[in-house]
Amino acid sequence: MTNNFVFEPDMVAKKIHIVREFNAPIEKVWKAWTDPDLLEKWWSPKPFKAVTEIMDFTLGGTWKFAMVGPDGKKSWIYAEFTAIEHGKTISSAAGFCDDEGNPVVNGPKWYRTTTFAAIDGDRTRVDIVIPFDDEATLKSFAEGYFKEGTAMSYNQLDELLAAE
Amino acid sequence: MRRDIFQAIADPTRRAILSLLVLGAMTPNALAEHFDSTRQAVSKHLKILTECEVVTQKQTGREIHYHFNPEKMKEIDIWLERFRKLWEDRFDQLDSLLNDL
């Protein structure tokens, strides 16, 4: 079963477009994206775990979670929901915070809009758009996502460097 | 202060300077003619670009020319590859979860 994964940086439109199809109905995919117990099982690449402290899935609400490393070290991240259309779209603005949820001053911020669509065969297509049109977002490229994807530094980076 | 390729391209003037240098090496004066900002402001950006190693200086006689360093831009590709892999791994984990739901 093909999943039609697309990862497309568009340097002119200044955004990254990600597409993926899942072999499950939209209700299930939506649940996996919004239920903290389920998010914990997939959001963070192993060996990291995304442990939720607060999930207020409402407009203006916050998802506060920690990326917990194998050594138990926590990086706190908050994501504020800036748009929610139930079963269809989620937009969020995210950044690092301390364990009390205070955003890191002058810390990187990142944004994304995720759209869900039912496709043939009771499957689901997910579209994610990540803009990088401002200084804050570029900063997050270097600091934010690197950290969010820290798990990769253990495996994929090694592979990448080996392939250089 | 952090000095890397992302810092280099985070500012619109620096991006414009890089676009010009891709076409060919230039002196600070020649570069400054393309911008409304002061010669000092352009120099400051060139200093940052140099520290980020995305441009290099070469002395020719009494003049300094700034050259674009394409190798450094490759770091963006490397970052993009890591980022792509992060999402790929994340989605693979979601596949297994959805199977069990």
PDB file of C-alpha atoms in Angstrom:
ATOM      1  CA  MET A   1       0.000   0.000   0.000  1.00  0.00           C
ATOM      2  CA  THR A   2       1.526   3.232  -1.120  1.00  0.00           C
ATOM      3  CA  ASN A   3       1.360   6.159   1.258  1.00  0.00           C
ATOM      4  CA  ASN A   4       2.234   8.874  -1.285  1.00  0.00           C
ATOM      5  CA  PHE A   5       4.600  10.703   1.019  1.00  0.00           C
ATOM      6  CA  VAL A   6       5.531  14.154  -0.285  1.00  0.00           C
ATOM      7  CA  PHE A   7       8.013  16.546   1.287  1.00  0.00           C
ATOM      8  CA  GLU A   8       8.354  19.596  -0.857  1.00  0.00           C
ATOM      9  CA  PRO A   9      10.240  22.747   0.097  1.00  0.00           C
ATOM     10  CA  ASP A  10       9.022  25.645  -2.037  1.00  0.00           C
ATOM     11  CA  MET A  11      11.698  28.320  -1.844  1.00  0.00           C
ATOM     12  CA  VAL A  12       9.657  30.781  -3.897  1.00  0.00           C
ATOM     13  CA  ALA A  13       6.432  30.504  -1.936  1.00  0.00           C
ATOM     14  CA  LYS A  14       8.536  30.105   1.218  1.00  0.00           C
ATOM     15  CA  LYS A  15       6.836  27.088   2.658  1.00  0.00           C
ATOM     16  CA  ILE A  16       7.301  23.374   3.086  1.00  0.00           C
ATOM     17  CA  HIS A  17       4.441  21.195   1.925  1.00  0.00           C
ATOM     18  CA  ILE A  18       4.113  17.714   3.398  1.00  0.00           C
ATOM     19  CA  VAL A  19       1.559  15.138   2.266  1.00  0.00           C
ATOM     20  CA  ARG A  20       0.900  11.650   3.550  1.00  0.00           C
ATOM     21  CA  GLU A  21      -1.883   9.093   3.140  1.00  0.00           C
ATOM     22  CA  PHE A  22      -2.947   6.766   5.934  1.00  0.00           C
ATOM     23  CA  ASN A  23      -4.709   3.465   5.688  1.00  0.00           C
ATOM     24  CA  ALA A  24      -7.382   4.424   8.226  1.00  0.00           C
ATOM     25  CA  PRO A  25     -10.612   6.437   8.226  1.00  0.00           C
ATOM     26  CA  ILE A  26     -10.428  10.145   8.944  1.00  0.00           C
ATOM     27  CA  GLU A  27     -11.996   9.803  12.433  1.00  0.00           C
ATOM     28  CA  LYS A  28      -9.128   7.582  13.560  1.00  0.00           C
ATOM     29  CA  VAL A  29      -6.416   9.784  12.093  1.00  0.00           C
ATOM     30  CA  TRP A  30      -8.006  12.869  13.632  1.00  0.00           C
ATOM     31  CA  LYS A  31      -8.129  11.114  17.010  1.00  0.00           C
ATOM     32  CA  ALA A  32      -4.457  10.129  16.770  1.00  0.00           C
ATOM     33  CA  TRP A  33      -3.624  13.788  16.094  1.00  0.00           C
ATOM     34  CA  THR A  34      -5.652  15.220  18.965  1.00  0.00           C
ATOM     35  CA  ASP A  35      -5.738  12.631  21.774  1.00  0.00           C
ATOM     36  CA  PRO A  36      -2.687  13.102  24.017  1.00  0.00           C
ATOM     37  CA  ASP A  37      -2.490   9.400  24.930  1.00  0.00           C
ATOM     38  CA  LEU A  38      -2.257   8.541  21.255  1.00  0.00           C
ATOM     39  CA  LEU A  39       0.079  11.431  20.396  1.00  0.00           C
ATOM     40  CA  GLU A  40       2.486  10.057  22.974  1.00  0.00           C
ATOM     41  CA  LYS A  41       2.742   6.874  20.939  1.00  0.00           C
ATOM     42  CA  TRP A  42       3.821   8.442  17.652  1.00  0.00           C
ATOM     43  CA  TRP A  43       4.605  12.175  17.713  1.00  0.00           C
ATOM     44  CA  SER A  44       8.181  11.871  18.825  1.00  0.00           C
ATOM     45  CA  PRO A  45      10.595   9.662  16.927  1.00  0.00           C
ATOM     46  CA  LYS A  46      12.055   6.929  19.131  1.00  0.00           C
ATOM     47  CA  PRO A  47      13.777   6.912  21.590  1.00  0.00           C
ATOM     48  CA  PHE A  48      12.074  10.197  22.512  1.00  0.00           C
ATOM     49  CA  LYS A  49       8.553  10.394  23.923  1.00  0.00           C
ATOM     50  CA  ALA A  50       6.097  13.280  23.708  1.00  0.00           C
ATOM     51  CA  VAL A  51       4.537  13.399  27.176  1.00  0.00           C
ATOM     52  CA  THR A  52       1.515  15.683  27.467  1.00  0.00           C
ATOM     53  CA  GLU A  53       0.877  17.772  30.544  1.00  0.00           C
ATOM     54  CA  ILE A  54      -1.965  19.922  29.222  1.00  0.00           C
ATOM     55  CA  MET A  55      -4.154  19.336  26.202  1.00  0.00           C
ATOM     56  CA  ASP A  56      -6.776  22.028  25.776  1.00  0.00           C
ATOM     57  CA  PHE A  57      -7.905  21.298  22.247  1.00  0.00           C
ATOM     58  CA  THR A  58      -9.971  24.453  21.728  1.00  0.00           C
ATOM     59  CA  LEU A  59      -9.445  27.650  19.770  1.00  0.00           C
ATOM     60  CA  GLY A  60      -6.792  29.608  21.686  1.00  0.00           C
ATOM     61  CA  GLY A  61      -6.134  26.546  23.857  1.00  0.00           C
ATOM     62  CA  THR A  62      -2.717  25.021  24.397  1.00  0.00           C
ATOM     63  CA  TRP A  63      -1.039  21.657  24.056  1.00  0.00           C
ATOM     64  CA  LYS A  64       1.843  21.625  26.519  1.00  0.00           C
ATOM     65  CA  PHE A  65       4.101  18.626  26.296  1.00  0.00           C
ATOM     66  CA  ALA A  66       7.644  17.558  26.957  1.00  0.00           C
ATOM     67  CA  MET A  67       9.989  15.804  24.602  1.00  0.00           C
ATOM     68  CA  VAL A  68      11.441  13.287  27.014  1.00  0.00           C
ATOM     69  CA  GLY A  69      14.777  11.787  26.086  1.00  0.00           C
ATOM     70  CA  PRO A  70      16.056   8.314  26.970  1.00  0.00           C
ATOM     71  CA  ASP A  71      17.976   9.964  29.838  1.00  0.00           C
ATOM     72  CA  GLY A  72      14.705  11.430  31.190  1.00  0.00           C
ATOM     73  CA  LYS A  73      15.684  14.943  30.153  1.00  0.00           C
ATOM     74  CA  LYS A  74      12.713  17.107  29.204  1.00  0.00           C
ATOM     75  CA  SER A  75      12.340  19.854  26.600  1.00  0.00           C
ATOM     76  CA  TRP A  76       9.042  21.628  27.127  1.00  0.00           C
ATOM     77  CA  ILE A  77       7.074  22.735  24.090  1.00  0.00           C
ATOM     78  CA  TYR A  78       3.740  24.524  23.876  1.00  0.00           C
ATOM     79  CA  ALA A  79       1.493  24.737  20.855  1.00  0.00           C
ATOM     80  CA  GLU A  80      -1.356  27.214  20.756  1.00  0.00           C
ATOM     81  CA  PHE A  81      -4.302  26.310  18.549  1.00  0.00           C
ATOM     82  CA  THR A  82      -4.961  29.269  16.268  1.00  0.00           C
ATOM     83  CA  ALA A  83      -7.629  27.569  14.147  1.00  0.00           C
ATOM     84  CA  ILE A  84      -9.635  24.390  14.540  1.00  0.00           C
ATOM     85  CA  GLU A  85     -12.238  23.072  12.151  1.00  0.00           C
ATOM     86  CA  HIS A  86     -13.352  19.801  13.634  1.00  0.00           C
ATOM     87  CA  GLY A  87     -12.383  16.797  11.539  1.00  0.00           C
ATOM     88  CA  LYS A  88     -10.770  19.031   8.919  1.00  0.00           C
ATOM     89  CA  THR A  89      -8.102  21.535   9.934  1.00  0.00           C
ATOM     90  CA  ILE A  90      -5.742  22.382  12.781  1.00  0.00           C
ATOM     91  CA  SER A  91      -3.477  25.438  12.813  1.00  0.00           C
ATOM     92  CA  SER A  92      -0.975  26.036  15.547  1.00  0.00           C
ATOM     93  CA  ALA A  93       1.834  28.309  16.665  1.00  0.00           C
ATOM     94  CA  ALA A  94       4.455  26.603  18.788  1.00  0.00           C
ATOM     95  CA  GLY A  95       7.586  27.341  20.731  1.00  0.00           C
ATOM     96  CA  PHE A  96       9.688  26.298  23.688  1.00  0.00           C
ATOM     97  CA  CYS A  97       8.584  27.051  27.231  1.00  0.00           C
ATOM     98  CA  ASP A  98       9.727  26.353  30.793  1.00  0.00           C
ATOM     99  CA  ASP A  99       8.117  23.678  32.956  1.00  0.00           C
ATOM    100  CA  GLU A 100       5.528  26.226  34.106  1.00  0.00           C
ATOM    101  CA  GLY A 101       4.527  26.949  30.538  1.00  0.00           C
ATOM    102  CA  ASN A 102       6.134  30.388  30.213  1.00  0.00           C
ATOM    103  CA  PRO A 103       7.355  30.833  26.638  1.00  0.00           C
ATOM    104  CA  VAL A 104      11.130  31.150  26.267  1.00  0.00           C
ATOM    105  CA  VAL A 105      11.855  34.855  25.714  1.00  0.00           C
ATOM    106  CA  ASN A 106      13.056  35.470  22.139  1.00  0.00           C
ATOM    107  CA  GLY A 107      12.894  31.727  21.568  1.00  0.00           C
ATOM    108  CA  PRO A 108      12.166  30.254  18.154  1.00  0.00           C
ATOM    109  CA  LYS A 109       8.572  29.894  17.018  1.00  0.00           C
ATOM    110  CA  TRP A 110       7.127  27.625  14.392  1.00  0.00           C
ATOM    111  CA  TYR A 111       3.783  27.422  12.693  1.00  0.00           C
ATOM    112  CA  ARG A 112       1.847  24.838  10.777  1.00  0.00           C
ATOM    113  CA  THR A 113      -1.540  24.119   9.282  1.00  0.00           C
ATOM    114  CA  THR A 114      -2.664  20.506   9.036  1.00  0.00           C
ATOM    115  CA  THR A 115      -5.592  19.530   6.836  1.00  0.00           C
ATOM    116  CA  PHE A 116      -7.362  16.154   6.824  1.00  0.00           C
ATOM    117  CA  ALA A 117      -9.352  14.724   3.906  1.00  0.00           C
ATOM    118  CA  ALA A 118     -11.156  11.418   3.396  1.00  0.00           C
ATOM    119  CA  ILE A 119     -10.023   9.588   0.259  1.00  0.00           C
ATOM    120  CA  ASP A 120     -11.155   6.422  -1.536  1.00  0.00           C
ATOM    121  CA  GLY A 121     -10.989   3.146   0.310  1.00  0.00           C
ATOM    122  CA  ASP A 122     -11.798   4.607   3.721  1.00  0.00           C
ATOM    123  CA  ARG A 123      -8.357   6.151   3.819  1.00  0.00           C
ATOM    124  CA  THR A 124      -7.144   9.602   4.865  1.00  0.00           C
ATOM    125  CA  ARG A 125      -4.917  12.180   3.240  1.00  0.00           C
ATOM    126  CA  VAL A 126      -3.108  14.647   5.481  1.00  0.00           C
ATOM    127  CA  ASP A 127      -1.646  17.910   4.159  1.00  0.00           C
ATOM    128  CA  ILE A 128       0.728  19.977   6.259  1.00  0.00           C
ATOM    129  CA  VAL A 129       1.917  23.437   5.306  1.00  0.00           C
ATOM    130  CA  ILE A 130       4.832  24.978   7.192  1.00  0.00           C
ATOM    131  CA  PRO A 131       5.562  28.588   6.242  1.00  0.00           C
ATOM    132  CA  PHE A 132       9.030  30.062   6.610  1.00  0.00           C
ATOM    133  CA  ASP A 133       8.520  33.606   5.459  1.00  0.00           C
ATOM    134  CA  ASP A 134       9.957  35.445   8.409  1.00  0.00           C
ATOM    135  CA  GLU A 135      13.044  35.652  10.520  1.00  0.00           C
ATOM    136  CA  ALA A 136      11.402  33.932  13.488  1.00  0.00           C
ATOM    137  CA  THR A 137      10.600  30.859  11.431  1.00  0.00           C
ATOM    138  CA  LEU A 138      14.053  30.616   9.934  1.00  0.00           C
ATOM    139  CA  LYS A 139      15.434  30.837  13.429  1.00  0.00           C
ATOM    140  CA  SER A 140      13.205  27.970  14.424  1.00  0.00           C
ATOM    141  CA  PHE A 141      14.593  25.913  11.562  1.00  0.00           C
ATOM    142  CA  ALA A 142      17.985  26.059  13.145  1.00  0.00           C
ATOM    143  CA  GLU A 143      16.934  25.793  16.771  1.00  0.00           C
ATOM    144  CA  GLY A 144      13.390  24.562  17.084  1.00  0.00           C
ATOM    145  CA  TYR A 145      12.891  21.723  14.707  1.00  0.00           C
ATOM    146  CA  PHE A 146      16.387  20.500  15.222  1.00  0.00           C
ATOM    147  CA  LYS A 147      15.532  20.040  18.840  1.00  0.00           C
ATOM    148  CA  GLU A 148      12.107  18.638  18.166  1.00  0.00           C
ATOM    149  CA  GLY A 149      13.811  16.145  15.935  1.00  0.00           C
ATOM    150  CA  THR A 150      16.706  15.524  18.274  1.00  0.00           C
ATOM    151  CA  ALA A 151      16.059  11.824  18.199  1.00  0.00           C
ATOM    152  CA  MET A 152      17.306  11.827  14.668  1.00  0.00           C
ATOM    153  CA  SER A 153      20.697  13.026  15.630  1.00  0.00           C
ATOM    154  CA  TYR A 154      21.337   9.560  17.022  1.00  0.00           C
ATOM    155  CA  ASN A 155      20.533   7.576  13.906  1.00  0.00           C
ATOM    156  CA  GLN A 156      19.741   9.522  10.809  1.00  0.00           C
ATOM    157  CA  LEU A 157      22.430  12.127  11.237  1.00  0.00           C
ATOM    158  CA  ASP A 158      25.020   9.390  11.548  1.00  0.00           C
ATOM    159  CA  GLU A 159      23.683   7.819   8.379  1.00  0.00           C
ATOM    160  CA  LEU A 160      23.636  11.164   6.680  1.00  0.00           C
ATOM    161  CA  LEU A 161      27.192  11.939   7.642  1.00  0.00           C
ATOM    162  CA  ALA A 162      28.297   8.483   6.588  1.00  0.00           C
ATOM    163  CA  ALA A 163      26.745   9.124   3.196  1.00  0.00           C
ATOM    164  CA  GLU A 164      28.468  12.481   2.738  1.00  0.00           C
TER     165      GLU A 164
ATOM    166  CA  MET B   1      26.050  35.074  18.966  1.00  0.00           C
ATOM    167  CA  ARG B   2      25.092  32.111  16.861  1.00  0.00           C
ATOM    168  CA  ARG B   3      26.635  32.092  13.397  1.00  0.00           C
ATOM    169  CA  ASP B   4      25.274  29.635  10.898  1.00  0.00           C
ATOM    170  CA  ILE B   5      23.638  29.511   7.521  1.00  0.00           C
ATOM    171  CA  PHE B   6      20.192  30.142   9.005  1.00  0.00           C
ATOM    172  CA  GLN B   7      21.417  33.289  10.714  1.00  0.00           C
ATOM    173  CA  ALA B   8      22.925  34.327   7.396  1.00  0.00           C
ATOM    174  CA  ILE B   9      19.685  34.078   5.449  1.00  0.00           C
ATOM    175  CA  ALA B  10      17.371  35.251   8.239  1.00  0.00           C
ATOM    176  CA  ASP B  11      17.672  38.903   7.179  1.00  0.00           C
ATOM    177  CA  PRO B  12      16.209  40.210   3.887  1.00  0.00           C
ATOM    178  CA  THR B  13      19.186  42.494   3.182  1.00  0.00           C
ATOM    179  CA  ARG B  14      21.589  39.606   3.691  1.00  0.00           C
ATOM    180  CA  ARG B  15      19.518  37.458   1.351  1.00  0.00           C
ATOM    181  CA  ALA B  16      19.699  40.245  -1.237  1.00  0.00           C
ATOM    182  CA  ILE B  17      23.480  40.522  -0.796  1.00  0.00           C
ATOM    183  CA  LEU B  18      23.831  36.767  -1.307  1.00  0.00           C
ATOM    184  CA  SER B  19      21.675  36.915  -4.455  1.00  0.00           C
ATOM    185  CA  LEU B  20      24.053  39.514  -5.880  1.00  0.00           C
ATOM    186  CA  LEU B  21      27.189  37.610  -4.884  1.00  0.00           C
ATOM    187  CA  VAL B  22      25.897  34.421  -6.509  1.00  0.00           C
ATOM    188  CA  LEU B  23      26.233  36.311  -9.810  1.00  0.00           C
ATOM    189  CA  GLY B  24      29.816  37.288  -9.127  1.00  0.00           C
ATOM    190  CA  ALA B  25      32.287  38.594  -6.549  1.00  0.00           C
ATOM    191  CA  MET B  26      31.849  42.243  -5.576  1.00  0.00           C
ATOM    192  CA  THR B  27      33.521  44.947  -3.513  1.00  0.00           C
ATOM    193  CA  PRO B  28      31.652  46.411  -0.508  1.00  0.00           C
ATOM    194  CA  ASN B  29      31.250  49.716  -2.366  1.00  0.00           C
ATOM    195  CA  ALA B  30      29.750  48.095  -5.437  1.00  0.00           C
ATOM    196  CA  LEU B  31      27.385  46.128  -3.199  1.00  0.00           C
ATOM    197  CA  ALA B  32      26.350  49.200  -1.217  1.00  0.00           C
ATOM    198  CA  GLU B  33      25.217  50.906  -4.433  1.00  0.00           C
ATOM    199  CA  HIS B  34      22.407  48.354  -4.664  1.00  0.00           C
ATOM    200  CA  PHE B  35      20.942  49.268  -1.289  1.00  0.00           C
ATOM    201  CA  ASP B  36      19.336  52.293   0.290  1.00  0.00           C
ATOM    202  CA  SER B  37      21.024  51.491   3.576  1.00  0.00           C
ATOM    203  CA  THR B  38      24.349  53.065   4.557  1.00  0.00           C
ATOM    204  CA  ARG B  39      27.719  51.636   3.606  1.00  0.00           C
ATOM    205  CA  GLN B  40      28.176  50.863   7.340  1.00  0.00           C
ATOM    206  CA  ALA B  41      24.965  48.834   7.415  1.00  0.00           C
ATOM    207  CA  VAL B  42      26.083  46.819   4.390  1.00  0.00           C
ATOM    208  CA  SER B  43      29.491  46.268   6.002  1.00  0.00           C
ATOM    209  CA  LYS B  44      27.816  44.964   9.123  1.00  0.00           C
ATOM    210  CA  HIS B  45      25.830  42.461   7.077  1.00  0.00           C
ATOM    211  CA  LEU B  46      28.991  41.415   5.217  1.00  0.00           C
ATOM    212  CA  LYS B  47      30.703  40.862   8.555  1.00  0.00           C
ATOM    213  CA  ILE B  48      27.893  38.565   9.687  1.00  0.00           C
ATOM    214  CA  LEU B  49      27.868  36.736   6.343  1.00  0.00           C
ATOM    215  CA  THR B  50      31.632  36.250   6.648  1.00  0.00           C
ATOM    216  CA  GLU B  51      31.298  34.933  10.193  1.00  0.00           C
ATOM    217  CA  CYS B  52      28.584  32.565   8.964  1.00  0.00           C
ATOM    218  CA  GLU B  53      31.137  31.464   6.329  1.00  0.00           C
ATOM    219  CA  VAL B  54      28.664  31.859   3.509  1.00  0.00           C
ATOM    220  CA  VAL B  55      30.908  34.512   1.940  1.00  0.00           C
ATOM    221  CA  THR B  56      34.689  34.756   1.838  1.00  0.00           C
ATOM    222  CA  GLN B  57      36.930  37.811   1.372  1.00  0.00           C
ATOM    223  CA  LYS B  58      39.703  38.016  -1.166  1.00  0.00           C
ATOM    224  CA  GLN B  59      42.159  40.874  -1.319  1.00  0.00           C
ATOM    225  CA  THR B  60      43.005  42.030  -4.842  1.00  0.00           C
ATOM    226  CA  GLY B  61      45.481  44.884  -4.753  1.00  0.00           C
ATOM    227  CA  ARG B  62      43.917  47.507  -2.549  1.00  0.00           C
ATOM    228  CA  GLU B  63      40.407  46.143  -2.966  1.00  0.00           C
ATOM    229  CA  ILE B  64      38.528  43.461  -1.113  1.00  0.00           C
ATOM    230  CA  HIS B  65      36.102  41.313  -3.055  1.00  0.00           C
ATOM    231  CA  TYR B  66      33.416  39.223  -1.420  1.00  0.00           C
ATOM    232  CA  HIS B  67      32.766  35.766  -2.873  1.00  0.00           C
ATOM    233  CA  PHE B  68      29.766  33.501  -2.388  1.00  0.00           C
ATOM    234  CA  ASN B  69      30.517  30.097  -0.793  1.00  0.00           C
ATOM    235  CA  PRO B  70      28.046  27.542  -2.228  1.00  0.00           C
ATOM    236  CA  GLU B  71      29.334  24.758   0.061  1.00  0.00           C
ATOM    237  CA  LYS B  72      27.811  26.511   3.044  1.00  0.00           C
ATOM    238  CA  MET B  73      24.380  26.667   1.418  1.00  0.00           C
ATOM    239  CA  LYS B  74      24.401  22.866   1.305  1.00  0.00           C
ATOM    240  CA  GLU B  75      23.804  22.896   5.055  1.00  0.00           C
ATOM    241  CA  ILE B  76      20.246  23.906   4.295  1.00  0.00           C
ATOM    242  CA  ASP B  77      19.835  20.760   2.199  1.00  0.00           C
ATOM    243  CA  ILE B  78      21.245  18.680   5.024  1.00  0.00           C
ATOM    244  CA  TRP B  79      18.825  20.276   7.448  1.00  0.00           C
ATOM    245  CA  LEU B  80      15.905  19.717   5.073  1.00  0.00           C
ATOM    246  CA  GLU B  81      16.879  16.066   4.732  1.00  0.00           C
ATOM    247  CA  ARG B  82      16.854  15.623   8.508  1.00  0.00           C
ATOM    248  CA  PHE B  83      13.528  17.391   8.742  1.00  0.00           C
ATOM    249  CA  ARG B  84      12.050  15.208   5.992  1.00  0.00           C
ATOM    250  CA  LYS B  85      13.247  12.122   7.838  1.00  0.00           C
ATOM    251  CA  LEU B  86      11.678  13.340  11.096  1.00  0.00           C
ATOM    252  CA  TRP B  87       8.261  13.530   9.454  1.00  0.00           C
ATOM    253  CA  GLU B  88       8.748  10.226   7.655  1.00  0.00           C
ATOM    254  CA  ASP B  89       9.599   8.434  10.919  1.00  0.00           C
ATOM    255  CA  ARG B  90       6.746  10.126  12.718  1.00  0.00           C
ATOM    256  CA  PHE B  91       4.280   8.994  10.044  1.00  0.00           C
ATOM    257  CA  ASP B  92       5.623   5.432  10.075  1.00  0.00           C
ATOM    258  CA  GLN B  93       4.968   5.313  13.808  1.00  0.00           C
ATOM    259  CA  LEU B  94       1.469   6.631  13.207  1.00  0.00           C
ATOM    260  CA  ASP B  95       0.881   3.851  10.647  1.00  0.00           C
ATOM    261  CA  SER B  96       1.557   1.209  13.301  1.00  0.00           C
ATOM    262  CA  LEU B  97      -0.633   3.000  15.829  1.00  0.00           C
ATOM    263  CA  LEU B  98      -3.538   3.277  13.373  1.00  0.00           C
ATOM    264  CA  ASN B  99      -3.255  -0.459  12.723  1.00  0.00           C
ATOM    265  CA  ASP B 100      -3.815  -1.140  16.407  1.00  0.00           C
ATOM    266  CA  LEU B 101      -6.658   1.356  16.967  1.00  0.00           C
TER     267      LEU B 101
END
